[in-house]
Short mmCIF file of C-alpha atoms in Angstrom, two decimals:
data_model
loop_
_atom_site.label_atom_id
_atom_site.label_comp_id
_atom_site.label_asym_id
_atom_site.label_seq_id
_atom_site.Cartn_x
_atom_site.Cartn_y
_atom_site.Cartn_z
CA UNK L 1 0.00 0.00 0.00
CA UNK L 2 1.17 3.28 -1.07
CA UNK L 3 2.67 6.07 1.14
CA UNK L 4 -0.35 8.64 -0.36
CA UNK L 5 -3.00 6.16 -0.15
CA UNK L 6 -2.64 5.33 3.60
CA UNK L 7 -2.42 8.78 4.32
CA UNK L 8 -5.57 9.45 2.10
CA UNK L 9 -7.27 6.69 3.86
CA UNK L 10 -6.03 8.05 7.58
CA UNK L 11 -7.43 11.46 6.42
CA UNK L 12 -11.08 10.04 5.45
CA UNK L 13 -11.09 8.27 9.16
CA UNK L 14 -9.94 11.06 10.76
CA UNK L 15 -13.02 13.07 9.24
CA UNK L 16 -15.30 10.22 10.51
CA UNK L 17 -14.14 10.62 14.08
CA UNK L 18 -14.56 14.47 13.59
CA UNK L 19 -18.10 14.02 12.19
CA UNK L 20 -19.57 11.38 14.44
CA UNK L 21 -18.10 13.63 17.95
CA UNK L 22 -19.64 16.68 16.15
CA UNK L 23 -23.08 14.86 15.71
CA UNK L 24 -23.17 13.45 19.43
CA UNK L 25 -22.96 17.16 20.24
CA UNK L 26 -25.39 18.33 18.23
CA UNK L 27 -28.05 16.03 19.13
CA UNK L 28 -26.77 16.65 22.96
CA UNK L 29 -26.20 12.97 24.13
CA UNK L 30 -25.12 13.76 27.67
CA UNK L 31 -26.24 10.27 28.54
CA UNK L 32 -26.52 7.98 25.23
CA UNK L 33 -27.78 4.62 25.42
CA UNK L 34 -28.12 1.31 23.71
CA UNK L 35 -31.98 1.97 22.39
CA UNK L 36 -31.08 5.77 21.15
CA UNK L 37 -28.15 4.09 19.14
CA UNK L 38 -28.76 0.88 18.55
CA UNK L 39 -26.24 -2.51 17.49
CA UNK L 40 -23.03 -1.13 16.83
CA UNK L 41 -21.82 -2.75 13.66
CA UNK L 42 -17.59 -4.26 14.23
CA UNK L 43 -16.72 -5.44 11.29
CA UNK L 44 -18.32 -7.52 8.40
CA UNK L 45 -17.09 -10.32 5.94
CA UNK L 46 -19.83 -10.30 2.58
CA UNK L 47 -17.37 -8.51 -0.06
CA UNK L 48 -14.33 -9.09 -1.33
CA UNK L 49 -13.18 -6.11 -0.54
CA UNK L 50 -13.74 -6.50 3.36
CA UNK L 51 -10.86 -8.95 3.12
CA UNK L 52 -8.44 -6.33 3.05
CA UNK L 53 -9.28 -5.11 6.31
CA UNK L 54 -7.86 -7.66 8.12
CA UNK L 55 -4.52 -9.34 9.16
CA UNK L 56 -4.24 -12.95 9.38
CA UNK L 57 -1.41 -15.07 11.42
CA UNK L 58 -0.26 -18.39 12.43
CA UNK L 59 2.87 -19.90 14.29
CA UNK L 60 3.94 -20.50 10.85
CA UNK L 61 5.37 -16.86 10.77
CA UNK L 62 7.81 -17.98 13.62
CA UNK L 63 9.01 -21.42 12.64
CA UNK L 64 5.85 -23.73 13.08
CA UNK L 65 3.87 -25.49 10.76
CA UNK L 66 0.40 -24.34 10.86
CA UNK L 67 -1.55 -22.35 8.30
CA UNK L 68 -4.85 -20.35 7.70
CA UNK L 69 -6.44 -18.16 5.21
CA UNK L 70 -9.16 -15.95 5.33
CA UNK L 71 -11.97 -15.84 1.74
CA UNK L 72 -15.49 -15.81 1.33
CA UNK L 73 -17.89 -19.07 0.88
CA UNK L 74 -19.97 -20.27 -1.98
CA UNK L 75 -22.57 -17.63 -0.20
CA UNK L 76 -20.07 -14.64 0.46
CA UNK L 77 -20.05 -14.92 3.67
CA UNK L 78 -16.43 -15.16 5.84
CA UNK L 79 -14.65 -18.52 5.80
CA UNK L 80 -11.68 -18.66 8.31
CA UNK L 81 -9.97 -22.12 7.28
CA UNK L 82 -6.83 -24.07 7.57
CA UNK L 83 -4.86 -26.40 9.75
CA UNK L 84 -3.53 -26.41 13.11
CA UNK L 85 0.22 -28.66 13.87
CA UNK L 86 1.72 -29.68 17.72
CA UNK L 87 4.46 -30.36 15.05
CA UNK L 88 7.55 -28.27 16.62
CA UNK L 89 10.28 -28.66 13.93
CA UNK L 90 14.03 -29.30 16.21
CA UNK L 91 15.84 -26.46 16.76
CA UNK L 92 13.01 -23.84 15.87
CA UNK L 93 12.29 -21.05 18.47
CA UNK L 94 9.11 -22.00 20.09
CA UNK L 95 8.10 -24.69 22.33
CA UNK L 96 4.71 -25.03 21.32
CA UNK L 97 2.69 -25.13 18.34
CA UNK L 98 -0.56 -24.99 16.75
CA UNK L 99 -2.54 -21.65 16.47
CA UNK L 100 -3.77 -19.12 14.05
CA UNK L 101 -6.17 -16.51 13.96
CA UNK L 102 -7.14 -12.84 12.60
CA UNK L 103 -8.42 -9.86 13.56
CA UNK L 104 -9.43 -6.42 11.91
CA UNK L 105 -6.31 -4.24 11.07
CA UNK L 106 -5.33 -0.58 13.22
CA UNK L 107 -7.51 2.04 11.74
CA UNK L 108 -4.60 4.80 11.99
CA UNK L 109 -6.02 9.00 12.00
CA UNK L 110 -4.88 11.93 12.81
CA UNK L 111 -5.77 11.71 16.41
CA UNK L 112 -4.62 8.18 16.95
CA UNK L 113 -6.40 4.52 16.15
CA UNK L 114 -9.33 4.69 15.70
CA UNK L 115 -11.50 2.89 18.11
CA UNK L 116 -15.16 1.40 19.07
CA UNK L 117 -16.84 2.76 21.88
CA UNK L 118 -18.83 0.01 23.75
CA UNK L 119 -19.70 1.85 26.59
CA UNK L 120 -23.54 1.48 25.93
CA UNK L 121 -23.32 -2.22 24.46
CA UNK L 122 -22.57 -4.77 26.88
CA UNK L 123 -22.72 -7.69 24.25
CA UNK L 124 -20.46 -9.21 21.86
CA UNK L 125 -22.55 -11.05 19.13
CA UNK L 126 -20.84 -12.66 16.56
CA UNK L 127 -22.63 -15.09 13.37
CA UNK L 128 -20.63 -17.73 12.85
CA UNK L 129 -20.73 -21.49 12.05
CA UNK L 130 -18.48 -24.46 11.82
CA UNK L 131 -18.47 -25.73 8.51
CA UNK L 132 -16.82 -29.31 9.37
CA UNK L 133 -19.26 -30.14 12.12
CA UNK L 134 -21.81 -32.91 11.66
CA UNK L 135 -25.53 -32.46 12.39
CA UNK L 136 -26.13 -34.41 15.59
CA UNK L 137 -29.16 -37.02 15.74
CA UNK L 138 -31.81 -35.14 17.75
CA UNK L 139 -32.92 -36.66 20.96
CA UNK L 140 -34.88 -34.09 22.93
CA UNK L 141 -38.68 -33.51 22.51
CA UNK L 142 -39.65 -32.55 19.21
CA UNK L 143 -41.99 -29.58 20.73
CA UNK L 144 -38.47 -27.84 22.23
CA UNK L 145 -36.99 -25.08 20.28
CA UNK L 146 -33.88 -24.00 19.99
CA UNK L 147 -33.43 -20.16 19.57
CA UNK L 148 -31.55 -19.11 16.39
CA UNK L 149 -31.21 -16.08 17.55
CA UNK L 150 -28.85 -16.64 20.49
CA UNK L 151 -31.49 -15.79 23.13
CA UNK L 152 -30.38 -18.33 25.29
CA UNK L 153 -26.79 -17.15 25.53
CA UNK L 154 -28.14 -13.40 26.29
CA UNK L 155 -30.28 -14.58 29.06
CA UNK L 156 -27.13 -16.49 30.43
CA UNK L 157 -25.10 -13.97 29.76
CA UNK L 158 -27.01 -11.37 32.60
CA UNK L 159 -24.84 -13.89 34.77
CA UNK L 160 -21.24 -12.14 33.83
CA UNK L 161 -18.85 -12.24 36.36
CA UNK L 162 -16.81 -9.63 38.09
CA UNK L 163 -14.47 -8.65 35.77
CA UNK L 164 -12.19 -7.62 38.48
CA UNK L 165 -12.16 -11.12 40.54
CA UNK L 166 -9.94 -13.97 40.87
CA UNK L 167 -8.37 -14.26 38.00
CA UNK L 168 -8.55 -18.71 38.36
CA UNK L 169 -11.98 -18.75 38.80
CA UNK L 170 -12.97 -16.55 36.11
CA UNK L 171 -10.97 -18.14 33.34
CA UNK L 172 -12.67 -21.57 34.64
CA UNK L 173 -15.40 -20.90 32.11
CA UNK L 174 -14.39 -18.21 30.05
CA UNK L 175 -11.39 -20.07 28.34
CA UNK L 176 -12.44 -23.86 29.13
CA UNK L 177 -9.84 -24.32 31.66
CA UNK L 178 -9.66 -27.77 33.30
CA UNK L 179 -12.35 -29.04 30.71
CA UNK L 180 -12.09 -32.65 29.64
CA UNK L 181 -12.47 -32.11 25.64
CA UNK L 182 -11.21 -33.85 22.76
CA UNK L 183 -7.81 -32.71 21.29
CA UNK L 184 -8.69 -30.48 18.21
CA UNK L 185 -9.03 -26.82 17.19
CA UNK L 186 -11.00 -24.47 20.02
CA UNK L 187 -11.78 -21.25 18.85
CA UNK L 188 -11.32 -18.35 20.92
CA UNK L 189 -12.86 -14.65 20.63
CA UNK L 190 -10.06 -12.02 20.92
CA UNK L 191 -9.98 -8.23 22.26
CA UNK L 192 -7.14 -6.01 21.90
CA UNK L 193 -8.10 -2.64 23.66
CA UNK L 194 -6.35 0.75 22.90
CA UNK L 195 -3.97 0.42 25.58
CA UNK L 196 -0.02 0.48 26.14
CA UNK L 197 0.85 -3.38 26.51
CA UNK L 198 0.25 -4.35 23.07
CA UNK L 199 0.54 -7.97 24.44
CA UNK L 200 -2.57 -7.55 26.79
CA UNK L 201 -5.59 -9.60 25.37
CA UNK L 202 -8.96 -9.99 26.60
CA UNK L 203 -9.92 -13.72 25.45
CA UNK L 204 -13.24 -15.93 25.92
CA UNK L 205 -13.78 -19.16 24.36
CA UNK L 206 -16.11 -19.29 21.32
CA UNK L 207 -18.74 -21.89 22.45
CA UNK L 208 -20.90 -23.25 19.62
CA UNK L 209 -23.36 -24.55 20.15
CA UNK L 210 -23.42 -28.85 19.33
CA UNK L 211 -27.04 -28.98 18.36
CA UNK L 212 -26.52 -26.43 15.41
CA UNK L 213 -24.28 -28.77 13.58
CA UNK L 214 -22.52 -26.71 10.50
CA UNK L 215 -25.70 -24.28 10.75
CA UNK L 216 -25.04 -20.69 11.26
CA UNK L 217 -25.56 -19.47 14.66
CA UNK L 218 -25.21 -16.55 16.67
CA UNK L 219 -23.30 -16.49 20.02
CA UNK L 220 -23.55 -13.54 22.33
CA UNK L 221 -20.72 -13.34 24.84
CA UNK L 222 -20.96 -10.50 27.71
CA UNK L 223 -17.71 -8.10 27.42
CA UNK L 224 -17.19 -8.14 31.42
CA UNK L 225 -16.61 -12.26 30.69
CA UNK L 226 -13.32 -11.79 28.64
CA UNK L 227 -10.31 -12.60 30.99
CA UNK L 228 -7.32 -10.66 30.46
CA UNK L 229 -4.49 -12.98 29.07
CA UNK L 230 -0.47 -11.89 27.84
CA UNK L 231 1.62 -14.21 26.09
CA UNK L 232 -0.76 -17.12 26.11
CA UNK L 233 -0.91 -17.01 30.19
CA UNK L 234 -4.01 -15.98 31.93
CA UNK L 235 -2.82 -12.61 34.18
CA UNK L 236 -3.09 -12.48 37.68
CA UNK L 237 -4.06 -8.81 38.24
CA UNK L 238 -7.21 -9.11 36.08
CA UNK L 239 -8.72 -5.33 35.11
CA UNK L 240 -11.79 -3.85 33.51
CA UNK L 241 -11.76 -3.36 29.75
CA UNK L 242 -11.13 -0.40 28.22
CA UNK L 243 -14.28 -0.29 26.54
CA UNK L 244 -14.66 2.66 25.42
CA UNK L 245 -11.17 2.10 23.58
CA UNK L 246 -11.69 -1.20 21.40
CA UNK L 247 -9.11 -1.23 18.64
CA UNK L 248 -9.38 -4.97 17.38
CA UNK L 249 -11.79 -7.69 17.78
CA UNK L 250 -10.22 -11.36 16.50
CA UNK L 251 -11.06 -15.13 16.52
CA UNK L 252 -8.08 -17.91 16.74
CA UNK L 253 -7.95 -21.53 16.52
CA UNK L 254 -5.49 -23.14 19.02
CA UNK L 255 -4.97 -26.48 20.29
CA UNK L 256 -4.21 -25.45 23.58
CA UNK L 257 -6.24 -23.30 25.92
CA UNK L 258 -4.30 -20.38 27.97
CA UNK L 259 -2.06 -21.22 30.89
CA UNK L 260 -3.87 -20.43 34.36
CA UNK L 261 -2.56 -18.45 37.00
CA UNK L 262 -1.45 -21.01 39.34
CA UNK L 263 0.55 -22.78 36.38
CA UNK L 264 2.14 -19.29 34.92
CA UNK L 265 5.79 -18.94 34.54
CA UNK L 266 7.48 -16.00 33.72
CA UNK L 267 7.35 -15.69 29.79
CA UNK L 268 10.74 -16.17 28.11
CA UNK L 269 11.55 -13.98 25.04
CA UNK L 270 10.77 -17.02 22.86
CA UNK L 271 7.31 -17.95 24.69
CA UNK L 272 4.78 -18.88 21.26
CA UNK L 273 2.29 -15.96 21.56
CA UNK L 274 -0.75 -18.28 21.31
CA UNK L 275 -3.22 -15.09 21.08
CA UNK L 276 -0.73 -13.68 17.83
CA UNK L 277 0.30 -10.68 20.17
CA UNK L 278 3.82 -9.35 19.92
CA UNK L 279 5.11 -7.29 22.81
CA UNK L 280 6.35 -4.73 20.37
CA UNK L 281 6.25 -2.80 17.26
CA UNK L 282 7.97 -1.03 14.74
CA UNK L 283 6.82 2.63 13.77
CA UNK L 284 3.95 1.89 10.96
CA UNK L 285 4.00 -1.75 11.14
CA UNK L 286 0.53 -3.50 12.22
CA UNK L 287 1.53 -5.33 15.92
CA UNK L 288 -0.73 -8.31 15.93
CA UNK L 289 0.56 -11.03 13.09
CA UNK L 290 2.10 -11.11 9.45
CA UNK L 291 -0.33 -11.05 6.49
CA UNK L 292 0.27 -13.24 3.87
CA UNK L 293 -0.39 -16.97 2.16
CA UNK L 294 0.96 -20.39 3.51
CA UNK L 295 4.85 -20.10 3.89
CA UNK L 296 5.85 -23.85 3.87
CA UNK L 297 3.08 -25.04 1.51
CA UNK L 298 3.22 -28.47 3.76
CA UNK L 299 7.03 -29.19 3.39
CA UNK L 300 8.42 -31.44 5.41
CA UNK L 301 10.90 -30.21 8.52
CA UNK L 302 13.45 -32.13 8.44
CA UNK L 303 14.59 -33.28 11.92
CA UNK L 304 11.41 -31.92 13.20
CA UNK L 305 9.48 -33.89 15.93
CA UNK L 306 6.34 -35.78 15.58
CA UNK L 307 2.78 -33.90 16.03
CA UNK L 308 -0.55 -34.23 15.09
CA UNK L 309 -2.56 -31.61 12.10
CA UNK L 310 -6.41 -31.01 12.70
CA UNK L 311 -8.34 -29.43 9.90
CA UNK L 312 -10.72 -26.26 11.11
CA UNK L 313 -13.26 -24.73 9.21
CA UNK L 314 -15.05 -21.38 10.61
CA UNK L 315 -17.60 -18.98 8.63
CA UNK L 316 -18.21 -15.85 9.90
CA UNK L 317 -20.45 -13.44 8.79
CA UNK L 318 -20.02 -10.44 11.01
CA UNK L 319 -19.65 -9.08 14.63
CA UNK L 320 -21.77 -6.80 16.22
CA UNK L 321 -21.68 -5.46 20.19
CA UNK L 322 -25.25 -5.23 21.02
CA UNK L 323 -27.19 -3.61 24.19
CA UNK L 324 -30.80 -5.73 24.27
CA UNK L 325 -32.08 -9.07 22.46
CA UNK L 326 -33.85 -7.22 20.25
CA UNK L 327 -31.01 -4.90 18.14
CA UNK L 328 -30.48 -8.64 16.62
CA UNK L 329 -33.48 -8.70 14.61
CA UNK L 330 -32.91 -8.34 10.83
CA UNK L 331 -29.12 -8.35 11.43
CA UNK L 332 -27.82 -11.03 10.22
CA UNK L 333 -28.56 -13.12 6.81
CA UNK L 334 -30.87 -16.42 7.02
#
């Protein structure tokens, strides 16, 4: 991208951020809410073009084997897809493997990054579906329903946690920890806040839901769940989210679920960042993860040591953060 047009497109954003402060002003919103605004619209994936507004990573970029890409399905609608290797080749620089994800890219302005303000929008709704799961055989009564709609995870959602309690017993459910699962892919929602530790995430676990199958679902996940992680290792002093300052919203695929508190070690230099944070960044580079294709196209390591490669298969259709049940209707495609 060239010089002029990143400026030009810096520019345009900056005049959005001028606009949208000038109209809050104007229409006097000393105390805005969720049902004067309604669902706040993150990011979608329908066009082609939304492709380029996102970076994609994997521990490939620092001497693993896994690999993702990010497209568009047969309905243009997001398809995050790829594979996931515990292969560590010998003498590489990470101890673990197996991750990849992507998130939206810095929207640099004038004043800054731009960022969502979530202040009125407790809810994180995303559309999504797993394309490689099978359709269970239905076993509950016929007259139950299930709600498309993701009421059910709203109305367990008013349960969120404190977001600034024990950091062990909040990660319990929020990232699966201690769960007896299958080895495979988990998926995990990511939020990177506008904040000085570019290595800070705030990570929940993307539950879908079994009896949807491959189906496209939404799941609504409260923003005071997300536990504060670094490096792959769930942080002790747990803190609020900036949420008024949201500068990327991501989903990975990792084998392994985040380290909990009582099993933390200091992070060495060469720790595998399994949320695709880096704990710097040069002047003008994106922080989060290296955009590109596949970099070993499935070449053999040689001297590398054995692992196992899942296949995972996510579509995505767009995230919104959401105040009441209701801002969902007529959201999302059928």
């Amino acid at each position: 991208m060239s010089l002029l047009k990143s400026f030009g497109q810096a520019l345009q954003r900056s005049v959005e951020v001028a606009r949208d402060e000038t109209a809050k002003m104007m229409r006097m919103e000393i105390s805005p809410t969720s049902k004067n605004q309604g669902a706040l619209l993150i990011y979608a994936m329908t066009q082609p073009s939304h492709l380029s507004n996102f970076a994609t990573g994997s521990d490939s970029d620092i001497g693993g084997l896994s690999q993702c890409r990010l497209g568009l399905d047969e309905s243009s609608r997001g398809r995050f897809y790829g594979t996931l290797s515990s292969q560590v080749p010998r003498g590489g620089k990470i101890e673990k493997s197996g991750y990849a994800g992507f998130r939206n890219r810095n929207r640099p302005t004038l004043f800054g990054n731009q960022c969502w303000d979530t202040t009125v929008h407790p809810y994180l709704a995303l559309r999504v579906r797993n394309r490689l799961a099978k359709k269970p055989i239905v076993t509950a009564d016929k007259n139950e329903k299930v709600d498309s709609s993701g009421g059910s995870g709203l109305r367990a959602a008013l349960h969120a946690s404190d977001p600034s309690g024990p950091a062990a017993s909040r990660a319990i459910h929020a990232l699966g920890l201690g769960k007896k699962e299958l080895p495979g892919p988990k998926f995990f929602v990511n939020v990177q806040t506008d904040g000085p530790v570019t290595s800070d995430l705030f990570q929940h676990r993307l539950y879908l839901h079994e009896n949807k199958g491959s189906d496209w679902q939404t799941v609504i996940i409260p923003f005071d769940d997300f536990v504060l992680t670094n490096t792959g290792q769930v942080s002790n002093s747990q803190v609020s989210m900036m949420r008024e300052k949201i500068r990327t919203v991501g989903i990975s695929a990792v084998l392994d679920v985040p380290v909990p508190p009582s099993a933390s070690k200091p992070p060495s230099k060469d720790a595998p960042p399994s949320t695709l944070s880096r704990s710097s960044r040069k002047e003008g580079e994106d922080d989060w993860a290296v955009d590109g294709d596949f970099k070993l196209d499935g070449e053999e390591v040689r001297g590398s040591k054995r692992g196992t490669t899942y296949n995972f298969d996510l579509g995505l259709e767009s995230v919104y953060a959401v105040g009441e049940l209701e801002e969902l209707d007529g959201l999302f495609q059928q």
